[in-house]
PDB file of C-alpha atoms in Angstrom:
ATOM      1  CA  MET A   9      -0.117  -0.320   0.179  1.00  0.00           C
ATOM      2  CA  THR A  10       1.365   3.418  -0.801  1.00  0.00           C
ATOM      3  CA  ARG A  11       1.888   6.194   2.033  1.00  0.00           C
ATOM      4  CA  ILE A  12       2.131   9.404   2.224  1.00  0.00           C
ATOM      5  CA  ALA A  13       3.447  11.115   4.818  1.00  0.00           C
ATOM      6  CA  ILE A  14       1.711  15.109   5.387  1.00  0.00           C
ATOM      7  CA  ALA A  15       4.182  17.458   7.415  1.00  0.00           C
ATOM      8  CA  LEU A  16       1.774  20.123   9.366  1.00  0.00           C
ATOM      9  CA  ALA A  17       2.672  23.022  11.406  1.00  0.00           C
ATOM     10  CA  GLN A  18       0.864  25.334  13.201  1.00  0.00           C
ATOM     11  CA  ASP A  19      -1.128  27.558  10.876  1.00  0.00           C
ATOM     12  CA  PHE A  20      -0.972  25.319   8.073  1.00  0.00           C
ATOM     13  CA  ALA A  21      -2.553  25.958   4.522  1.00  0.00           C
ATOM     14  CA  ASP A  22      -5.394  23.632   4.809  1.00  0.00           C
ATOM     15  CA  TRP A  23      -6.743  23.702   1.066  1.00  0.00           C
ATOM     16  CA  GLU A  24      -3.418  22.668   0.194  1.00  0.00           C
ATOM     17  CA  PRO A  25      -3.133  18.837   1.694  1.00  0.00           C
ATOM     18  CA  ALA A  26      -7.073  18.812   1.692  1.00  0.00           C
ATOM     19  CA  LEU A  27      -7.172  17.646  -1.956  1.00  0.00           C
ATOM     20  CA  LEU A  28      -4.552  15.481  -2.444  1.00  0.00           C
ATOM     21  CA  ALA A  29      -5.136  13.369   0.882  1.00  0.00           C
ATOM     22  CA  ALA A  30      -9.150  13.235   0.054  1.00  0.00           C
ATOM     23  CA  ALA A  31      -8.585  12.301  -3.384  1.00  0.00           C
ATOM     24  CA  ALA A  32      -6.107   9.928  -2.856  1.00  0.00           C
ATOM     25  CA  ARG A  33      -7.042   8.301   0.810  1.00  0.00           C
ATOM     26  CA  SER A  34     -10.781   7.904  -0.375  1.00  0.00           C
ATOM     27  CA  TYR A  35     -10.269   6.948  -3.626  1.00  0.00           C
ATOM     28  CA  LEU A  36      -7.119   5.513  -3.965  1.00  0.00           C
ATOM     29  CA  GLY A  37      -6.849   3.385  -1.237  1.00  0.00           C
ATOM     30  CA  VAL A  38      -3.432   5.239  -0.133  1.00  0.00           C
ATOM     31  CA  ASP A  39      -2.859   5.284   3.869  1.00  0.00           C
ATOM     32  CA  ILE A  40      -2.131   9.131   5.229  1.00  0.00           C
ATOM     33  CA  VAL A  41      -0.097   9.701   7.677  1.00  0.00           C
ATOM     34  CA  TYR A  42      -0.195  13.295   9.563  1.00  0.00           C
ATOM     35  CA  ALA A  43       2.621  14.335  11.552  1.00  0.00           C
ATOM     36  CA  THR A  44       3.555  17.470  13.337  1.00  0.00           C
ATOM     37  CA  PRO A  45       7.269  18.510  14.828  1.00  0.00           C
ATOM     38  CA  ASP A  46       6.235  16.932  18.264  1.00  0.00           C
ATOM     39  CA  GLY A  47       3.603  15.159  17.830  1.00  0.00           C
ATOM     40  CA  ARG A  48       1.086  17.645  19.790  1.00  0.00           C
ATOM     41  CA  PRO A  49      -2.478  18.950  17.545  1.00  0.00           C
ATOM     42  CA  VAL A  50      -1.853  21.548  15.397  1.00  0.00           C
ATOM     43  CA  THR A  51      -4.777  24.226  14.349  1.00  0.00           C
ATOM     44  CA  SER A  52      -4.601  25.368  10.476  1.00  0.00           C
ATOM     45  CA  MET A  53      -5.460  28.802   9.225  1.00  0.00           C
ATOM     46  CA  GLY A  54      -8.396  28.050   8.549  1.00  0.00           C
ATOM     47  CA  GLY A  55      -9.272  26.634  12.674  1.00  0.00           C
ATOM     48  CA  LEU A  56      -9.269  23.155  12.022  1.00  0.00           C
ATOM     49  CA  ASN A  57      -7.977  21.396  14.734  1.00  0.00           C
ATOM     50  CA  VAL A  58      -5.929  18.429  13.380  1.00  0.00           C
ATOM     51  CA  THR A  59      -4.396  15.130  15.624  1.00  0.00           C
ATOM     52  CA  PRO A  60      -1.385  13.888  14.407  1.00  0.00           C
ATOM     53  CA  ASP A  61      -0.285  10.167  14.011  1.00  0.00           C
ATOM     54  CA  THR A  62       3.033  10.585  14.848  1.00  0.00           C
ATOM     55  CA  THR A  63       6.113  13.189  14.673  1.00  0.00           C
ATOM     56  CA  TYR A  64       8.256  14.518  11.992  1.00  0.00           C
ATOM     57  CA  ASP A  65      11.458  12.487  13.814  1.00  0.00           C
ATOM     58  CA  ALA A  66       9.497   9.129  13.680  1.00  0.00           C
ATOM     59  CA  LEU A  67       8.438   9.034  10.375  1.00  0.00           C
ATOM     60  CA  ASP A  68      10.432   6.976   8.459  1.00  0.00           C
ATOM     61  CA  PRO A  69      11.224   6.856   4.766  1.00  0.00           C
ATOM     62  CA  ASP A  70      11.750   3.396   4.511  1.00  0.00           C
ATOM     63  CA  ASN A  71       7.783   2.552   4.826  1.00  0.00           C
ATOM     64  CA  ILE A  72       6.616   6.271   3.760  1.00  0.00           C
ATOM     65  CA  ASP A  73       6.611   6.822  -0.016  1.00  0.00           C
ATOM     66  CA  ALA A  74       6.470  10.539  -0.621  1.00  0.00           C
ATOM     67  CA  LEU A  75       6.597  13.614   2.432  1.00  0.00           C
ATOM     68  CA  VAL A  76       4.271  16.286   1.671  1.00  0.00           C
ATOM     69  CA  ILE A  77       4.608  19.476   3.027  1.00  0.00           C
ATOM     70  CA  PRO A  78       1.861  22.506   2.949  1.00  0.00           C
ATOM     71  CA  GLY A  79       2.637  26.305   3.579  1.00  0.00           C
ATOM     72  CA  GLY A  80       1.541  28.325   5.950  1.00  0.00           C
ATOM     73  CA  LEU A  81       2.006  31.245   8.465  1.00  0.00           C
ATOM     74  CA  SER A  82       4.038  29.624  10.365  1.00  0.00           C
ATOM     75  CA  TRP A  83       7.187  30.667   8.247  1.00  0.00           C
ATOM     76  CA  GLU A  84       5.927  34.117   8.123  1.00  0.00           C
ATOM     77  CA  LYS A  85       5.689  34.128  11.908  1.00  0.00           C
ATOM     78  CA  GLY A  86       9.223  32.540  12.283  1.00  0.00           C
ATOM     79  CA  THR A  87       7.760  30.057  14.268  1.00  0.00           C
ATOM     80  CA  ALA A  88       8.414  27.075  11.860  1.00  0.00           C
ATOM     81  CA  ALA A  89      10.457  23.695  12.493  1.00  0.00           C
ATOM     82  CA  ASP A  90      13.447  23.337  10.555  1.00  0.00           C
ATOM     83  CA  LEU A  91      12.331  20.841   8.018  1.00  0.00           C
ATOM     84  CA  GLY A  92      16.304  20.105   6.435  1.00  0.00           C
ATOM     85  CA  GLY A  93      16.569  17.026   8.105  1.00  0.00           C
ATOM     86  CA  LEU A  94      13.040  15.599   7.594  1.00  0.00           C
ATOM     87  CA  VAL A  95      13.380  16.642   3.862  1.00  0.00           C
ATOM     88  CA  HIS A  96      17.221  14.843   3.813  1.00  0.00           C
ATOM     89  CA  ARG A  97      16.281  11.979   5.239  1.00  0.00           C
ATOM     90  CA  PHE A  98      13.925  11.213   2.670  1.00  0.00           C
ATOM     91  CA  ARG A  99      15.490  12.249  -0.350  1.00  0.00           C
ATOM     92  CA  GLU A 100      18.767  10.196   0.989  1.00  0.00           C
ATOM     93  CA  LYS A 101      16.093   7.041   0.496  1.00  0.00           C
ATOM     94  CA  ASP A 102      14.985   8.514  -3.442  1.00  0.00           C
ATOM     95  CA  ARG A 103      11.418   9.049  -1.764  1.00  0.00           C
ATOM     96  CA  LEU A 104       9.262  11.808  -3.573  1.00  0.00           C
ATOM     97  CA  VAL A 105       9.376  15.182  -1.268  1.00  0.00           C
ATOM     98  CA  ALA A 106       6.943  17.866  -1.930  1.00  0.00           C
ATOM     99  CA  GLY A 107       6.363  21.637  -0.807  1.00  0.00           C
ATOM    100  CA  ILE A 108       3.762  23.980  -1.372  1.00  0.00           C
ATOM    101  CA  CYS A 109       3.245  27.569  -1.085  1.00  0.00           C
ATOM    102  CA  ALA A 110       5.761  29.204   1.746  1.00  0.00           C
ATOM    103  CA  ALA A 111       6.813  25.267   2.094  1.00  0.00           C
ATOM    104  CA  ALA A 112       8.395  25.493  -1.313  1.00  0.00           C
ATOM    105  CA  SER A 113      10.476  28.326   0.217  1.00  0.00           C
ATOM    106  CA  ALA A 114      11.245  26.733   3.174  1.00  0.00           C
ATOM    107  CA  LEU A 115      12.649  23.413   0.337  1.00  0.00           C
ATOM    108  CA  ALA A 116      14.667  26.120  -1.280  1.00  0.00           C
ATOM    109  CA  GLY A 117      16.070  26.394   2.556  1.00  0.00           C
ATOM    110  CA  THR A 118      17.077  22.909   2.685  1.00  0.00           C
ATOM    111  CA  GLY A 119      19.283  22.945  -0.517  1.00  0.00           C
ATOM    112  CA  VAL A 120      17.336  20.539  -2.658  1.00  0.00           C
ATOM    113  CA  LEU A 121      16.045  22.686  -5.211  1.00  0.00           C
ATOM    114  CA  ASP A 122      19.453  23.858  -6.054  1.00  0.00           C
ATOM    115  CA  ASN A 123      19.769  21.772  -9.066  1.00  0.00           C
ATOM    116  CA  VAL A 124      16.140  21.059  -9.871  1.00  0.00           C
ATOM    117  CA  ALA A 125      13.535  23.263 -11.958  1.00  0.00           C
ATOM    118  CA  HIS A 126      10.702  24.310  -9.280  1.00  0.00           C
ATOM    119  CA  THR A 127       8.138  27.225  -8.024  1.00  0.00           C
ATOM    120  CA  GLY A 128       6.752  28.231  -5.423  1.00  0.00           C
ATOM    121  CA  ASN A 129       4.696  31.872  -4.361  1.00  0.00           C
ATOM    122  CA  SER A 130       7.895  33.619  -5.944  1.00  0.00           C
ATOM    123  CA  LEU A 131      11.345  33.746  -6.210  1.00  0.00           C
ATOM    124  CA  THR A 132      11.591  36.737  -3.795  1.00  0.00           C
ATOM    125  CA  SER A 133      10.157  33.786  -1.139  1.00  0.00           C
ATOM    126  CA  HIS A 134      12.951  31.671  -2.220  1.00  0.00           C
ATOM    127  CA  LYS A 135      15.293  34.046  -1.771  1.00  0.00           C
ATOM    128  CA  ALA A 136      14.761  34.869   1.855  1.00  0.00           C
ATOM    129  CA  TYR A 137      16.828  31.635   2.465  1.00  0.00           C
ATOM    130  CA  PRO A 138      20.369  32.931   2.513  1.00  0.00           C
ATOM    131  CA  SER A 139      21.780  29.255   1.438  1.00  0.00           C
ATOM    132  CA  TYR A 140      19.086  29.064  -1.508  1.00  0.00           C
ATOM    133  CA  ARG A 141      20.814  28.587  -5.118  1.00  0.00           C
ATOM    134  CA  GLY A 142      18.469  27.570  -7.594  1.00  0.00           C
ATOM    135  CA  GLU A 143      17.361  31.015  -8.742  1.00  0.00           C
ATOM    136  CA  ALA A 144      18.204  29.613 -12.480  1.00  0.00           C
ATOM    137  CA  LEU A 145      15.867  27.096 -12.226  1.00  0.00           C
ATOM    138  CA  TYR A 146      13.061  28.625 -10.912  1.00  0.00           C
ATOM    139  CA  ARG A 147       9.884  28.374 -12.743  1.00  0.00           C
ATOM    140  CA  ASP A 148       7.681  31.863 -12.705  1.00  0.00           C
ATOM    141  CA  GLN A 149       4.059  29.618 -13.375  1.00  0.00           C
ATOM    142  CA  PRO A 150       0.902  28.884 -11.672  1.00  0.00           C
ATOM    143  CA  LYS A 151       1.312  25.407 -11.768  1.00  0.00           C
ATOM    144  CA  ALA A 152       3.130  22.659  -9.619  1.00  0.00           C
ATOM    145  CA  VAL A 153       6.552  21.714 -10.798  1.00  0.00           C
ATOM    146  CA  ILE A 154       7.978  18.247 -11.004  1.00  0.00           C
ATOM    147  CA  ASP A 155      11.946  17.506 -11.557  1.00  0.00           C
ATOM    148  CA  GLY A 156      14.222  14.955  -9.485  1.00  0.00           C
ATOM    149  CA  GLY A 157      11.506  13.682  -6.721  1.00  0.00           C
ATOM    150  CA  ILE A 158      10.493  17.100  -5.893  1.00  0.00           C
ATOM    151  CA  VAL A 159       7.093  18.788  -6.777  1.00  0.00           C
ATOM    152  CA  THR A 160       6.840  22.204  -6.062  1.00  0.00           C
ATOM    153  CA  ALA A 161       3.735  24.772  -6.294  1.00  0.00           C
ATOM    154  CA  PRO A 162       2.544  28.252  -5.153  1.00  0.00           C
ATOM    155  CA  GLY A 163      -0.444  27.967  -2.938  1.00  0.00           C
ATOM    156  CA  SER A 164      -2.450  28.952  -5.599  1.00  0.00           C
ATOM    157  CA  ALA A 165      -2.132  25.325  -7.465  1.00  0.00           C
ATOM    158  CA  PRO A 166      -3.196  22.877  -4.946  1.00  0.00           C
ATOM    159  CA  VAL A 167      -4.404  20.528  -8.143  1.00  0.00           C
ATOM    160  CA  SER A 168      -1.608  20.764 -10.006  1.00  0.00           C
ATOM    161  CA  PHE A 169       0.013  19.986  -6.870  1.00  0.00           C
ATOM    162  CA  ALA A 170      -2.253  17.266  -6.308  1.00  0.00           C
ATOM    163  CA  ALA A 171      -1.717  15.842  -9.445  1.00  0.00           C
ATOM    164  CA  GLU A 172       1.739  15.283  -9.993  1.00  0.00           C
ATOM    165  CA  ILE A 173       2.562  13.692  -6.576  1.00  0.00           C
ATOM    166  CA  LEU A 174      -0.089  11.682  -7.870  1.00  0.00           C
ATOM    167  CA  LYS A 175       1.452  10.677 -11.276  1.00  0.00           C
ATOM    168  CA  SER A 176       4.865  10.420  -9.509  1.00  0.00           C
ATOM    169  CA  LEU A 177       3.649   7.865  -7.423  1.00  0.00           C
ATOM    170  CA  GLY A 178       2.265   5.783 -10.312  1.00  0.00           C
ATOM    171  CA  LEU A 179      -1.657   6.771  -9.011  1.00  0.00           C
ATOM    172  CA  PHE A 180      -2.519   9.098 -11.459  1.00  0.00           C
ATOM    173  CA  GLY A 181      -5.212   7.164 -13.494  1.00  0.00           C
ATOM    174  CA  PRO A 182      -8.705   7.965 -14.924  1.00  0.00           C
ATOM    175  CA  GLU A 183     -10.618   7.519 -11.615  1.00  0.00           C
ATOM    176  CA  ALA A 184      -7.833  10.155 -10.138  1.00  0.00           C
ATOM    177  CA  GLU A 185      -7.888  12.170 -12.994  1.00  0.00           C
ATOM    178  CA  ALA A 186     -11.777  11.941 -13.060  1.00  0.00           C
ATOM    179  CA  GLU A 187     -11.675  13.328  -9.081  1.00  0.00           C
ATOM    180  CA  LEU A 188      -9.005  15.879  -9.668  1.00  0.00           C
ATOM    181  CA  GLY A 189     -10.385  17.295 -12.743  1.00  0.00           C
ATOM    182  CA  ILE A 190     -13.590  18.053 -11.282  1.00  0.00           C
ATOM    183  CA  PHE A 191     -11.851  20.647  -8.934  1.00  0.00           C
ATOM    184  CA  ALA A 192      -9.570  22.174 -11.853  1.00  0.00           C
ATOM    185  CA  ALA A 193     -12.949  22.708 -14.437  1.00  0.00           C
ATOM    186  CA  GLU A 194     -13.523  26.202 -13.164  1.00  0.00           C
ATOM    187  CA  HIS A 195      -9.750  27.108 -14.991  1.00  0.00           C
ATOM    188  CA  ARG A 196     -10.794  25.650 -18.240  1.00  0.00           C
TER     189      ARG A 196
END
């Protein structure tokens, strides 16, 4: 069974992982594992209270196929946990890593975007991380980008973000396309 870990932080953007989690779990039989830095509950930007399954440290890339990180206000507030160790642990095992919105910029800060095509909310938000060296590979576009096992997206692109993750995991067939297509219809 495919397993996706969603790494939540306080004030996470609840709409960003929602479509992926619902489609993957309910229609494709994927096991979704929610984690927070310390295993304590978090509240989303919209007021959704989430009790996680585990901590960031307990996530094991040997039995999880993808690490998905939604954005949120914790990066703007300067309260976000350091994702470097978690992200590199998954990349060392060639696991898919995906970040959307502010989390795409947080990925920039870990160095994993330095050699792959990527996007996010803006190049400026990535450059706020002094260690970021991937400016030449930044794509200013409204849809998700996948390259080298890493998916990035602006916060306004949860549909293409979900689609690219499912495609990368070999789960994007007619059923997933139909479900996600419903949510993308307004943009045609």
